[in-house]
Amino acid sequence: MAASESPTEGGDGAGVLLYYKYAPVPDIPSLVHFYESNCRSLALLGRVRIAPDGVNVTVGGSMPSLEKHIAAVKSMSLFEGTDFKLASCDHPSDDKIAKECGFTSLSIRVVKVLHWRYKMRNSISLY
């Protein structure tokens, strides 16, 4: 089974999806709009970070909704070759855990860079 596959794929339970893509984002406002409309329509909660150098996403919801989200993201050329990490999960044991994990709301933010180490690695010439 590939790393991006889930043993419960196609099930009706809850799940968590993680993926990131380091690539130039040509149209940040359009991508923000995509995530707002797609995640809200699928009732996905979690965190989306969009930067000029890429995207980092951790969202939770029903497995069918997460699979629909993956299909929509895969249709965009920006995400070609992206490795989606999808796992089934039980609901958190209490609200405090859900809040700590960021799964009580949807947060979509535009940031300057996704990760400072990636930015440095790609901007410093060693020669």
XYZ file of N, CA and C in Angstrom, residues 39-126:
264
model
N -13.178 23.830 1.447
C -13.175 23.306 2.816
C -14.503 23.568 3.515
N -15.074 24.749 3.311
C -16.362 25.046 3.954
C -17.471 24.157 3.393
N -17.493 23.959 2.083
C -18.555 23.136 1.490
C -18.447 21.670 1.920
N -17.239 21.231 2.258
C -17.024 19.842 2.686
C -16.973 19.695 4.210
N -17.187 20.807 4.931
C -17.161 20.814 6.402
C -15.819 20.336 6.953
N -14.726 20.768 6.323
C -13.386 20.424 6.798
C -12.910 21.494 7.769
N -12.256 21.063 8.835
C -11.709 21.964 9.839
C -10.215 21.733 9.946
N -9.483 22.774 10.310
C -8.047 22.638 10.484
C -7.315 23.873 10.025
N -6.089 23.667 9.525
C -5.207 24.784 9.179
C -4.718 24.678 7.745
N -4.780 25.818 7.059
C -4.247 25.939 5.705
C -3.311 27.136 5.716
N -2.081 26.929 5.281
C -1.111 28.022 5.168
C -0.691 28.119 3.712
N -0.807 29.326 3.167
C -0.468 29.578 1.767
C 0.589 30.663 1.738
N 1.664 30.416 0.999
C 2.760 31.374 0.867
C 3.190 31.423 -0.593
N 3.953 32.428 -0.962
C 4.456 32.465 -2.339
C 5.271 31.229 -2.704
N 5.840 30.546 -1.676
C 6.685 29.380 -1.941
C 5.967 28.044 -1.756
N 4.650 28.055 -1.494
C 3.948 26.786 -1.393
C 2.756 26.803 -0.462
N 2.298 25.592 -0.123
C 1.082 25.395 0.664
C 1.325 24.292 1.686
N 0.775 24.464 2.899
C 0.834 23.445 3.937
C -0.574 23.294 4.505
N -1.105 22.079 4.504
C -2.498 21.848 4.886
C -2.601 20.683 5.864
N -3.335 20.896 6.953
C -3.733 19.835 7.872
C -5.209 20.052 8.170
N -6.054 19.170 7.683
C -7.496 19.310 7.892
C -8.094 17.983 8.330
N -9.220 18.083 9.000
C -9.941 16.903 9.427
C -11.397 17.001 9.020
N -12.035 15.852 8.918
C -13.443 15.799 8.546
C -13.831 14.368 8.252
N -14.950 14.202 7.583
C -15.366 12.847 7.220
C -14.453 12.320 6.113
N -14.263 11.018 6.082
C -13.415 10.424 5.043
C -13.925 10.746 3.640
N -15.237 10.664 3.374
C -15.699 11.022 2.027
C -15.385 12.480 1.663
N -15.513 13.392 2.634
C -15.192 14.798 2.367
C -13.706 14.982 2.097
N -12.874 14.304 2.871
C -11.428 14.404 2.657
C -11.043 13.850 1.289
N -11.670 12.768 0.881
C -11.376 12.190 -0.435
C -11.825 13.126 -1.560
N -12.957 13.817 -1.378
C -13.405 14.803 -2.369
C -12.436 15.975 -2.433
N -11.925 16.386 -1.277
C -10.947 17.476 -1.239
C -9.680 17.074 -1.996
N -9.194 15.881 -1.750
C -7.998 15.398 -2.451
C -8.228 15.419 -3.960
N -9.369 14.947 -4.404
C -9.667 14.927 -5.843
C -9.661 16.339 -6.425
N -10.227 17.299 -5.697
C -10.254 18.682 -6.179
C -8.847 19.269 -6.245
N -8.034 18.988 -5.231
C -6.659 19.504 -5.204
C -5.831 18.873 -6.320
N -5.995 17.572 -6.527
C -5.241 16.880 -7.578
C -5.554 17.413 -8.972
N -6.710 18.037 -9.140
C -7.073 18.569 -10.457
C -6.299 19.837 -10.806
N -5.585 20.409 -9.838
C -4.793 21.624 -10.075
C -3.344 21.252 -10.363
N -2.790 21.817 -11.414
C -1.420 21.474 -11.817
C -0.391 21.820 -10.744
N -0.659 22.821 -9.921
C 0.261 23.201 -8.851
C 0.592 22.012 -7.952
N -0.367 21.119 -7.766
C -0.203 20.020 -6.814
C 0.221 18.705 -7.454
N 0.690 18.762 -8.686
C 1.169 17.550 -9.345
C 2.288 16.923 -8.515
N 2.172 15.636 -8.263
C 3.196 14.917 -7.507
C 3.080 15.041 -5.997
N 2.037 15.676 -5.500
C 1.865 15.849 -4.057
C 1.539 14.513 -3.396
N 2.157 14.269 -2.248
C 1.918 13.058 -1.467
C 0.906 13.392 -0.374
N -0.286 12.880 -0.479
C -1.344 13.137 0.490
C -1.298 12.069 1.584
N -1.243 12.510 2.827
C -1.241 11.599 3.977
C -2.640 11.611 4.577
N -3.372 10.540 4.380
C -4.750 10.433 4.843
C -4.853 9.284 5.835
N -5.409 9.567 7.002
C -5.555 8.532 8.024
C -6.926 8.634 8.666
N -7.507 7.497 8.947
C -8.765 7.494 9.688
C -8.439 7.734 11.158
N -9.402 8.268 11.885
C -9.167 8.517 13.305
C -10.494 8.525 14.045
N -10.391 8.306 15.330
C -11.557 8.456 16.189
C -11.664 9.927 16.553
N -12.829 10.331 16.955
C -12.991 11.712 17.395
C -12.164 11.927 18.654
N -11.641 13.166 18.873
C -10.838 13.426 20.068
C -11.624 13.092 21.335
N -10.894 12.710 22.358
C -11.553 12.307 23.595
C -12.203 13.481 24.317
N -11.744 14.707 24.063
C -12.405 15.872 24.651
C -12.141 17.118 23.805
N -12.854 18.193 24.140
C -12.753 19.435 23.368
C -11.374 20.075 23.470
N -10.692 19.895 24.602
C -9.363 20.480 24.781
C -8.385 19.907 23.755
N -8.431 18.611 23.542
C -7.546 17.980 22.558
C -7.873 18.479 21.160
N -9.155 18.565 20.832
C -9.561 19.068 19.512
C -9.060 20.489 19.305
N -9.171 21.326 20.327
C -8.720 22.720 20.221
C -7.208 22.785 20.038
N -6.465 22.000 20.805
C -5.007 21.989 20.699
C -4.546 21.549 19.315
N -5.286 20.658 18.693
C -4.923 20.158 17.366
C -5.429 21.057 16.241
N -6.243 22.055 16.569
C -6.726 22.985 15.557
C -7.910 22.491 14.760
N -8.673 21.566 15.303
C -9.794 21.000 14.565
C -11.153 21.462 15.082
N -11.215 22.682 15.603
C -12.503 23.236 16.023
C -12.962 24.343 15.088
N -12.105 24.729 14.150
C -12.441 25.784 13.196
C -11.579 25.603 11.952
N -11.850 26.422 10.967
C -11.037 26.426 9.754
C -10.223 27.710 9.744
N -8.913 27.581 9.684
C -8.011 28.730 9.648
C -7.230 28.699 8.339
N -7.456 29.706 7.504
C -6.735 29.830 6.234
C -5.943 31.124 6.307
N -4.626 31.013 6.254
C -3.778 32.200 6.381
C -2.775 32.276 5.239
N -2.551 33.499 4.806
C -1.475 33.767 3.857
C -0.276 34.198 4.691
N 0.852 33.521 4.486
C 2.072 33.804 5.238
C 3.200 34.145 4.270
N 4.263 34.764 4.790
C 5.384 35.168 3.923
C 6.152 33.972 3.388
N 6.439 33.010 4.258
C 7.124 31.775 3.852
C 6.535 30.620 4.653
N 6.564 29.432 4.075
C 6.054 28.267 4.797
C 6.994 27.844 5.904
N 8.267 27.836 5.603
C 9.246 27.373 6.585
C 10.553 28.097 6.334
N 11.090 28.731 7.352
C 12.290 29.539 7.163
C 13.479 28.712 6.684
N 13.594 27.462 7.079
C 14.727 26.645 6.625
C 14.646 26.384 5.129
N 13.427 26.144 4.629
C 13.257 25.945 3.184
C 13.651 27.215 2.448
N 13.230 28.356 2.965
C 13.544 29.638 2.336
C 15.062 29.828 2.287
N 15.747 29.554 3.383
C 17.200 29.736 3.422
C 17.901 28.757 2.484
N 17.466 27.515 2.487
C 18.098 26.496 1.654
C 18.014 26.869 0.173
N 16.929 27.519 -0.219
C 16.736 27.863 -1.616
C 17.217 29.260 -1.980
N 17.726 30.017 -1.011
C 18.177 31.363 -1.335
C 19.665 31.572 -1.078
N 20.323 30.627 -0.431
C 21.745 30.761 -0.140
C 22.548 29.927 -1.134
N 23.461 30.579 -1.791
C 24.332 29.867 -2.716
C 25.611 29.478 -1.988
N 25.998 28.233 -2.106
C 27.210 27.760 -1.446
C 28.426 27.847 -2.354
